[in-house]
Amino acid sequence: MTAHATPSTTASLEQRADAIQAVLRSKGMKPDEFIEQANHLVEEQWVPQNGARVVARAWTDPAFKARLLANGKAAVTEMGLEMPLHHRHLMVLENTPAVHNVICCTLCSCTAFTLIGLPPDWYKDLEYRARVVRESRTVLKEMGLDLPADMEIRVWDTTADTRYMVLPAQPPHTLGWHADQLAALVTQDALIGVARL
C-alpha cells in the first residue's frame, strides 16, 4: 500500500498578513489604524533628515556639538527629536581626518531609526553585519569608500540599549554655509559611516 502525500501549500505573505489582521480584529483590536500610523512615522517622521539637521547644528554650534558628543540623547531632545524609551543612550561618533567610524548591529539591524531612518536592506544583510566587524576596510572599499591606509577605522556594534550615529567631518568648502544648506549634504550612508562627505 502506497501512502499518498497531499501537496502542502504555504500561504503567501499577503495571505498570512491578512489572517493575522483578521484575528486581531476579532479580538477588538484595530490593526489598520496601527499600520497607517506606523507608515506615517516611517515615511514622514523617522527619516535621515533628522540626523542631517543634528549634524548641521553640530557643525555650526560648537556648544551644541560638545553637548551632543557628551550626551547624544539629551542633545537631540533639545531639538525636539525623540527616541524610544529602550534607546537609553545615543553615542555620537565624530569622524576626524585620522579616524573613521562605522556602525552596525551584528545581531539584527538596530539603528537610531528616529534619527537616521529605517536601516537600508544592505545594513540588515548577514554578510554586511558579519564582515564589517572583521574586514571593515575591505567592506567599506567594496561599498565605494576607499580610506587611506593610515586612517583608523572604528566599528561600533549596537547593544540592547545603546544606539549610535556618526557625526561626519564637515567638508572644508562648506564653512560658513547656512544650516539648511549643510543638512542637505548629509546622507544616511554618512550617518551610518559607509560614506564620507
Coordinates of N, CA and C in Angstrom, one line a residue:
M1 N 0.8 -1.2 0.0 CA 0.0 0.0 0.0 C 0.9 1.2 0.0
T2 N 0.6 2.1 -0.9 CA 1.4 3.3 -1.0 C 0.7 4.5 -0.4
A3 N 1.5 5.2 0.4 CA 0.9 6.4 1.1 C 0.9 7.5 0.1
H4 N -0.2 8.2 0.0 CA -0.3 9.4 -0.9 C 0.0 10.6 -0.1
A5 N 1.0 11.4 -0.4 CA 1.3 12.6 0.2 C 0.4 13.7 -0.4
T6 N -0.2 14.5 0.4 CA -1.0 15.6 -0.1 C -0.1 16.8 -0.2
P7 N -0.1 17.5 -1.4 CA 0.7 18.6 -1.5 C 0.4 19.7 -0.5
S8 N 1.4 20.2 0.1 CA 1.2 21.3 1.1 C 1.5 22.6 0.4
T9 N 0.7 23.6 0.7 CA 0.9 24.9 0.1 C 1.1 25.9 1.3
T10 N 2.0 26.8 1.1 CA 2.3 27.8 2.1 C 1.6 29.0 1.6
A11 N 0.9 29.6 2.6 CA 0.2 30.9 2.2 C 1.2 32.0 1.9
S12 N 0.7 32.8 1.0 CA 1.6 33.9 0.6 C 1.7 34.9 1.8
L13 N 2.7 35.8 1.7 CA 2.9 36.8 2.7 C 1.7 37.6 3.0
E14 N 1.0 38.0 1.9 CA -0.2 38.8 2.0 C -1.3 38.0 2.7
Q15 N -1.4 36.7 2.3 CA -2.5 35.9 3.0 C -2.2 35.8 4.5
R16 N -1.0 35.6 4.8 CA -0.6 35.5 6.3 C -0.9 36.8 7.0
A17 N -0.5 37.9 6.4 CA -0.8 39.2 7.0 C -2.3 39.4 7.2
D18 N -3.0 39.1 6.1 CA -4.5 39.2 6.2 C -5.1 38.4 7.4
A19 N -4.6 37.2 7.5 CA -5.1 36.3 8.6 C -4.7 36.8 10.0
I20 N -3.5 37.4 10.1 CA -3.2 38.0 11.4 C -4.1 39.2 11.7
Q21 N -4.3 40.0 10.7 CA -5.1 41.2 10.9 C -6.5 40.8 11.2
A22 N -7.1 39.7 10.6 CA -8.4 39.2 10.9 C -8.5 38.8 12.4
V23 N -7.5 38.1 12.9 CA -7.5 37.6 14.3 C -7.5 38.8 15.2
L24 N -6.6 39.8 14.9 CA -6.6 41.0 15.7 C -7.9 41.7 15.8
R25 N -8.6 41.8 14.6 CA -9.9 42.5 14.5 C -10.9 41.7 15.4
S26 N -10.8 40.4 15.3 CA -11.8 39.6 16.1 C -11.6 39.7 17.6
K27 N -10.4 40.2 18.0 CA -10.1 40.4 19.4 C -10.4 41.9 19.8
G28 N -11.0 42.7 18.9 CA -11.3 44.1 19.2 C -10.2 45.0 18.9
M29 N -9.1 44.6 18.3 CA -8.0 45.5 18.1 C -8.2 46.2 16.7
K30 N -7.4 47.2 16.5 CA -7.5 47.9 15.2 C -6.2 48.0 14.5
P31 N -5.9 46.8 13.8 CA -4.6 46.8 13.1 C -4.5 47.8 12.0
D32 N -5.6 48.1 11.3 CA -5.5 49.0 10.1 C -5.0 50.4 10.6
E33 N -5.5 50.9 11.7 CA -5.1 52.2 12.3 C -3.6 52.1 12.7
F34 N -3.2 51.0 13.3 CA -1.8 50.9 13.7 C -0.9 50.9 12.5
I35 N -1.3 50.2 11.5 CA -0.4 50.1 10.3 C -0.4 51.5 9.6
E36 N -1.5 52.2 9.6 CA -1.5 53.6 9.0 C -0.6 54.5 9.8
Q37 N -0.7 54.4 11.1 CA 0.2 55.3 12.0 C 1.6 54.9 11.8
A38 N 1.9 53.6 11.7 CA 3.3 53.2 11.6 C 3.9 53.7 10.2
N39 N 3.1 53.6 9.2 CA 3.6 54.0 7.9 C 3.8 55.5 7.9
H40 N 3.0 56.3 8.6 CA 3.2 57.7 8.7 C 4.5 58.0 9.4
L41 N 4.8 57.3 10.5 CA 6.0 57.5 11.2 C 7.2 57.2 10.4
V42 N 7.2 56.1 9.7 CA 8.3 55.6 8.9 C 8.6 56.6 7.7
E43 N 7.5 57.0 7.1 CA 7.7 57.8 5.8 C 7.9 59.3 6.1
E44 N 7.4 59.8 7.2 CA 7.4 61.2 7.4 C 8.1 61.7 8.6
Q45 N 8.3 60.9 9.6 CA 9.0 61.4 10.9 C 10.3 60.7 11.1
W46 N 10.4 59.4 10.9 CA 11.7 58.7 11.2 C 12.5 58.7 9.9
V47 N 13.1 59.8 9.6 CA 13.8 60.0 8.3 C 15.2 60.5 8.6
P48 N 16.2 60.2 7.6 CA 17.5 60.6 7.8 C 17.7 62.1 7.9
Q49 N 16.7 62.9 7.4 CA 16.8 64.3 7.5 C 16.9 64.8 9.0
N50 N 16.4 64.0 9.9 CA 16.5 64.3 11.3 C 18.0 64.3 11.7
G51 N 18.7 63.3 11.4 CA 20.1 63.2 11.7 C 20.9 64.3 11.0
A52 N 20.5 64.6 9.8 CA 21.2 65.6 9.0 C 21.0 67.0 9.7
R53 N 19.9 67.3 10.2 CA 19.7 68.5 11.0 C 20.6 68.6 12.2
V54 N 20.7 67.4 12.9 CA 21.6 67.3 14.1 C 23.0 67.6 13.7
V55 N 23.5 67.0 12.6 CA 24.8 67.2 12.1 C 25.1 68.7 11.7
A56 N 24.1 69.3 11.0 CA 24.3 70.7 10.6 C 24.4 71.6 11.8
R57 N 23.6 71.3 12.8 CA 23.7 72.1 14.0 C 25.0 71.9 14.7
A58 N 25.5 70.7 14.8 CA 26.8 70.4 15.4 C 27.9 71.2 14.7
W59 N 27.8 71.2 13.4 CA 28.8 71.9 12.6 C 28.8 73.4 12.8
T60 N 27.6 74.0 13.1 CA 27.5 75.4 13.2 C 27.4 76.0 14.7
D61 N 27.3 75.1 15.6 CA 27.2 75.5 17.0 C 28.1 74.6 17.9
P62 N 29.3 75.1 18.2 CA 30.3 74.3 19.0 C 29.8 73.9 20.4
A63 N 29.0 74.7 21.0 CA 28.5 74.3 22.3 C 27.5 73.2 22.2
F64 N 26.7 73.2 21.2 CA 25.8 72.1 20.9 C 26.5 70.8 20.6
K65 N 27.6 71.0 19.8 CA 28.4 69.8 19.4 C 29.0 69.2 20.6
A66 N 29.5 70.0 21.6 CA 30.1 69.4 22.8 C 29.0 68.6 23.6
R67 N 27.8 69.2 23.7 CA 26.7 68.5 24.4 C 26.3 67.2 23.7
L68 N 26.3 67.3 22.3 CA 26.0 66.1 21.5 C 26.9 64.9 21.7
L69 N 28.2 65.3 21.8 CA 29.2 64.2 22.0 C 29.2 63.7 23.4
A70 N 28.8 64.6 24.4 CA 28.8 64.1 25.8 C 27.6 63.3 26.1
N71 N 26.4 63.7 25.6 CA 25.2 63.0 25.9 C 24.2 63.2 24.6
G72 N 24.4 62.3 23.7 CA 23.7 62.4 22.4 C 22.1 62.5 22.6
K73 N 21.6 61.7 23.5 CA 20.1 61.6 23.6 C 19.6 62.9 24.1
A74 N 20.3 63.5 25.1 CA 19.8 64.8 25.7 C 19.9 65.9 24.6
A75 N 21.0 65.9 23.9 CA 21.2 66.9 22.9 C 20.1 66.9 21.8
V76 N 19.8 65.7 21.3 CA 18.8 65.6 20.2 C 17.4 65.9 20.7
T77 N 17.2 65.7 22.0 CA 15.9 66.0 22.6 C 15.8 67.5 22.6
E78 N 16.9 68.3 22.8 CA 16.8 69.7 22.7 C 16.2 70.2 21.4
M79 N 16.4 69.4 20.4 CA 16.0 69.8 19.0 C 14.6 69.3 18.8
G80 N 13.9 68.7 19.8 CA 12.6 68.2 19.6 C 12.5 66.8 19.0
L81 N 13.7 66.1 18.9 CA 13.7 64.8 18.3 C 13.6 63.8 19.4
E82 N 12.7 62.8 19.2 CA 12.5 61.8 20.3 C 13.2 60.5 19.9
M83 N 13.5 59.7 20.9 CA 14.0 58.4 20.7 C 13.1 57.5 21.6
P84 N 12.9 56.2 21.2 CA 12.2 55.3 22.0 C 12.8 55.1 23.4
L85 N 12.0 54.7 24.4 CA 12.5 54.6 25.8 C 13.6 53.6 25.9
H86 N 13.5 52.5 25.1 CA 14.5 51.4 25.2 C 15.9 51.9 24.5
H87 N 15.9 53.0 23.8 CA 17.1 53.6 23.3 C 17.6 54.5 24.4
R88 N 18.2 53.9 25.5 CA 18.6 54.6 26.6 C 19.8 55.6 26.4
H89 N 20.6 55.2 25.5 CA 21.8 56.0 25.2 C 22.0 56.2 23.7
L90 N 22.4 57.4 23.3 CA 22.8 57.7 22.0 C 24.2 58.2 22.0
M91 N 25.1 57.4 21.4 CA 26.5 57.8 21.3 C 26.7 58.4 19.9
V92 N 27.2 59.6 19.8 CA 27.5 60.2 18.5 C 29.0 60.2 18.3
L93 N 29.4 59.6 17.2 CA 30.8 59.3 16.9 C 31.4 60.2 15.9
E94 N 32.4 61.0 16.3 CA 32.9 62.1 15.5 C 34.0 61.5 14.5
N95 N 33.8 61.7 13.2 CA 34.8 61.4 12.3 C 35.8 62.6 12.3
T96 N 37.1 62.2 12.1 CA 38.2 63.2 12.1 C 39.0 62.9 10.9
P97 N 40.0 63.7 10.6 CA 41.0 63.3 9.5 C 41.7 62.0 9.7
A98 N 41.8 61.6 11.0 CA 42.6 60.4 11.4 C 41.7 59.2 11.7
V99 N 40.4 59.4 12.0 CA 39.6 58.4 12.5 C 38.3 58.4 11.7
H100 N 37.9 57.2 11.3 CA 36.6 57.0 10.6 C 35.7 56.0 11.4
N101 N 34.5 56.3 11.7 CA 33.6 55.5 12.5 C 32.5 54.9 11.6
V102 N 32.2 53.6 11.8 CA 31.1 53.0 11.1 C 30.3 52.2 12.1
I103 N 28.9 52.1 11.9 CA 28.1 51.4 12.8 C 27.5 50.2 12.2
C104 N 27.1 49.2 13.1 CA 26.4 48.0 12.6 C 25.7 47.4 13.8
C105 N 24.9 46.4 13.5 CA 24.2 45.6 14.5 C 24.4 44.2 14.1
T106 N 25.3 43.5 14.8 CA 25.7 42.1 14.4 C 24.5 41.2 14.7
L107 N 23.6 41.5 15.6 CA 22.5 40.6 16.0 C 21.4 40.7 15.0
C108 N 21.0 41.9 14.6 CA 19.9 42.1 13.7 C 20.1 43.3 12.8
S109 N 19.4 44.4 13.1 CA 19.5 45.5 12.2 C 19.2 46.8 13.0
C110 N 19.4 46.8 14.3 CA 19.1 48.0 15.1 C 19.8 49.3 14.7
T111 N 19.1 50.4 14.7 CA 19.7 51.7 14.4 C 19.0 52.7 15.3
A112 N 19.5 53.9 15.3 CA 18.8 55.0 15.9 C 17.8 55.5 14.9
F113 N 16.8 54.7 14.6 CA 15.9 54.9 13.4 C 15.2 56.2 13.4
T114 N 14.9 56.8 14.6 CA 14.2 58.0 14.6 C 15.1 59.2 14.1
L115 N 16.4 58.9 14.1 CA 17.3 59.9 13.6 C 17.9 59.6 12.2
I116 N 18.1 58.4 11.9 CA 18.8 58.1 10.6 C 17.8 57.3 9.7
G117 N 16.6 57.1 10.1 CA 15.7 56.4 9.3 C 15.8 54.9 9.5
L118 N 14.9 54.1 8.9 CA 14.9 52.7 9.0 C 16.2 52.2 8.2
P119 N 16.8 51.1 8.7 CA 18.0 50.7 8.1 C 17.8 50.2 6.6
P120 N 18.8 50.5 5.7 CA 18.7 50.0 4.4 C 18.8 48.5 4.3
D121 N 18.4 47.9 3.3 CA 18.5 46.4 3.2 C 19.9 45.9 3.4
W122 N 20.9 46.5 2.8 CA 22.2 46.0 2.9 C 22.7 46.0 4.4
Y123 N 22.2 47.0 5.2 CA 22.6 47.0 6.6 C 22.1 45.8 7.4
K124 N 20.9 45.3 6.9 CA 20.3 44.1 7.6 C 20.9 42.8 7.1
D125 N 21.7 42.9 6.0 CA 22.2 41.7 5.4 C 23.3 41.0 6.3
L126 N 23.1 39.7 6.5 CA 24.0 39.0 7.4 C 25.5 39.1 7.0
E127 N 25.8 39.2 5.7 CA 27.2 39.3 5.2 C 27.7 40.7 5.7
Y128 N 27.0 41.7 5.5 CA 27.5 43.1 6.0 C 27.7 43.0 7.5
R129 N 26.7 42.5 8.2 CA 26.8 42.5 9.7 C 28.0 41.8 10.2
A130 N 28.3 40.7 9.5 CA 29.5 39.9 10.0 C 30.8 40.4 9.5
R131 N 30.8 40.8 8.2 CA 32.1 41.2 7.6 C 32.6 42.6 8.0
V132 N 31.7 43.5 8.3 CA 32.1 44.9 8.6 C 32.9 44.9 9.9
V133 N 32.7 44.0 10.8 CA 33.4 43.9 12.0 C 34.8 43.4 11.8
R134 N 35.0 42.4 11.0 CA 36.3 41.8 10.9 C 37.1 42.2 9.6
E135 N 36.4 42.8 8.6 CA 37.0 43.2 7.4 C 36.5 44.6 7.0
S136 N 36.5 45.5 8.0 CA 35.9 46.8 7.8 C 36.4 47.6 6.6
R137 N 37.7 47.6 6.5 CA 38.4 48.4 5.4 C 37.9 47.8 4.0
T138 N 37.9 46.5 3.9 CA 37.5 45.8 2.7 C 36.1 46.1 2.3
V139 N 35.2 45.9 3.3 CA 33.8 46.1 3.1 C 33.5 47.6 2.7
L140 N 34.1 48.5 3.4 CA 33.9 49.9 3.0 C 34.4 50.2 1.6
K141 N 35.5 49.6 1.2 CA 36.0 49.8 -0.1 C 35.0 49.2 -1.2
E142 N 34.5 48.1 -0.9 CA 33.5 47.4 -1.8 C 32.3 48.3 -1.9
M143 N 32.0 49.1 -0.9 CA 30.8 50.0 -0.9 C 31.1 51.4 -1.5
G144 N 32.4 51.5 -1.9 CA 32.8 52.8 -2.6 C 33.5 53.8 -1.8
L145 N 33.9 53.3 -0.5 CA 34.7 54.2 0.4 C 36.1 53.7 0.6
D146 N 37.0 54.2 -0.2 CA 38.4 53.8 -0.1 C 39.2 54.7 0.8
L147 N 39.4 54.3 2.1 CA 40.0 55.1 3.1 C 41.5 55.0 3.0
P148 N 42.3 56.0 3.4 CA 43.7 55.9 3.4 C 44.2 54.8 4.4
A149 N 45.3 54.2 4.0 CA 45.8 53.0 4.8 C 46.1 53.4 6.3
D150 N 46.4 54.7 6.5 CA 46.8 55.1 7.8 C 45.6 55.7 8.7
M151 N 44.4 55.7 8.1 CA 43.2 56.1 8.8 C 42.7 55.0 9.7
E152 N 42.5 55.3 10.9 CA 41.9 54.3 11.9 C 40.4 54.1 11.6
I153 N 40.0 52.9 11.6 CA 38.6 52.6 11.4 C 38.1 52.0 12.7
R154 N 37.0 52.6 13.3 CA 36.4 52.1 14.5 C 35.0 51.6 14.1
V155 N 34.7 50.4 14.5 CA 33.4 49.8 14.2 C 32.6 49.7 15.5
W156 N 31.4 50.2 15.5 CA 30.6 50.2 16.7 C 29.3 49.3 16.5
D157 N 29.2 48.4 17.5 CA 28.1 47.4 17.4 C 27.0 47.8 18.4
T158 N 25.8 48.0 17.8 CA 24.6 48.4 18.6 C 24.4 47.4 19.7
T159 N 23.9 47.9 20.9 CA 23.6 47.0 22.0 C 22.1 47.1 22.3
A160 N 21.6 46.4 23.3 CA 20.1 46.4 23.6 C 19.7 47.8 23.9
D161 N 20.5 48.6 24.6 CA 20.0 50.0 25.0 C 20.8 51.1 24.4
T162 N 21.8 50.9 23.6 CA 22.7 51.9 23.1 C 22.6 52.0 21.5
R163 N 22.4 53.2 21.0 CA 22.3 53.4 19.6 C 23.4 54.4 19.2
Y164 N 23.9 54.3 18.0 CA 25.0 55.1 17.5 C 24.6 55.9 16.3
M165 N 25.2 57.1 16.1 CA 25.1 57.9 14.9 C 26.5 58.5 14.6
V166 N 26.9 58.5 13.4 CA 28.2 59.1 13.0 C 28.0 60.6 12.8
L167 N 28.9 61.3 13.3 CA 29.0 62.8 13.0 C 30.1 62.9 12.0
P168 N 29.7 63.1 10.7 CA 30.7 63.2 9.6 C 31.5 64.5 9.8
A169 N 32.7 64.4 9.2 CA 33.6 65.6 9.2 C 33.0 66.6 8.2
Q170 N 32.9 67.9 8.6 CA 32.4 68.9 7.7 C 33.4 69.2 6.6
P171 N 32.9 69.1 5.3 CA 33.8 69.4 4.2 C 34.2 70.9 4.3
P172 N 35.5 71.1 4.2 CA 36.1 72.5 4.4 C 35.5 73.6 3.6
H173 N 35.1 73.2 2.4 CA 34.5 74.2 1.5 C 33.1 74.7 1.9
T174 N 32.5 74.0 2.9 CA 31.2 74.4 3.4 C 31.2 75.3 4.6
L175 N 32.4 75.7 5.1 CA 32.4 76.6 6.3 C 31.7 77.9 6.0
G176 N 30.8 78.3 6.9 CA 30.1 79.5 6.7 C 28.7 79.3 6.0
W177 N 28.5 78.1 5.6 CA 27.2 77.8 5.0 C 26.0 77.8 6.0
H178 N 24.8 78.1 5.6 CA 23.6 78.1 6.4 C 23.3 76.6 6.8
A179 N 22.7 76.4 7.9 CA 22.4 75.1 8.4 C 21.6 74.3 7.5
D180 N 20.6 74.9 6.8 CA 19.8 74.2 5.8 C 20.6 73.6 4.6
Q181 N 21.6 74.4 4.2 CA 22.5 74.0 3.1 C 23.3 72.8 3.6
L182 N 23.8 72.9 4.8 CA 24.7 71.9 5.3 C 23.9 70.6 5.5
A183 N 22.7 70.7 6.0 CA 21.8 69.5 6.2 C 21.6 68.7 4.9
A184 N 21.4 69.5 3.9 CA 21.1 68.9 2.6 C 22.3 68.0 2.1
L185 N 23.5 68.2 2.6 CA 24.7 67.4 2.2 C 24.7 66.1 2.9
V186 N 24.1 65.9 4.0 CA 24.3 64.8 4.9 C 23.4 63.6 4.4
T187 N 24.0 62.5 4.2 CA 23.2 61.3 3.7 C 23.1 60.3 4.8
Q188 N 22.2 59.3 4.6 CA 22.0 58.2 5.6 C 23.3 57.4 5.6
D189 N 23.9 57.2 4.5 CA 25.2 56.4 4.4 C 26.3 57.1 5.3
A190 N 26.3 58.4 5.3 CA 27.3 59.2 6.1 C 27.0 59.0 7.6
L191 N 25.7 59.0 7.9 CA 25.3 58.8 9.3 C 25.6 57.4 9.8
I192 N 25.6 56.5 8.9 CA 25.9 55.1 9.3 C 27.5 54.9 9.3
G193 N 28.1 55.6 8.4 CA 29.6 55.6 8.3 C 30.1 54.8 7.2
V194 N 29.3 54.6 6.1 CA 29.8 53.9 5.0 C 30.1 54.9 3.9
A195 N 30.1 56.2 4.2 CA 30.4 57.2 3.2 C 31.0 58.4 4.0
R196 N 31.8 59.1 3.3 CA 32.3 60.4 3.9 C 31.9 61.5 3.0
L197 N 31.7 62.7 3.5 CA 31.2 63.8 2.7 C 32.3 64.6 2.1

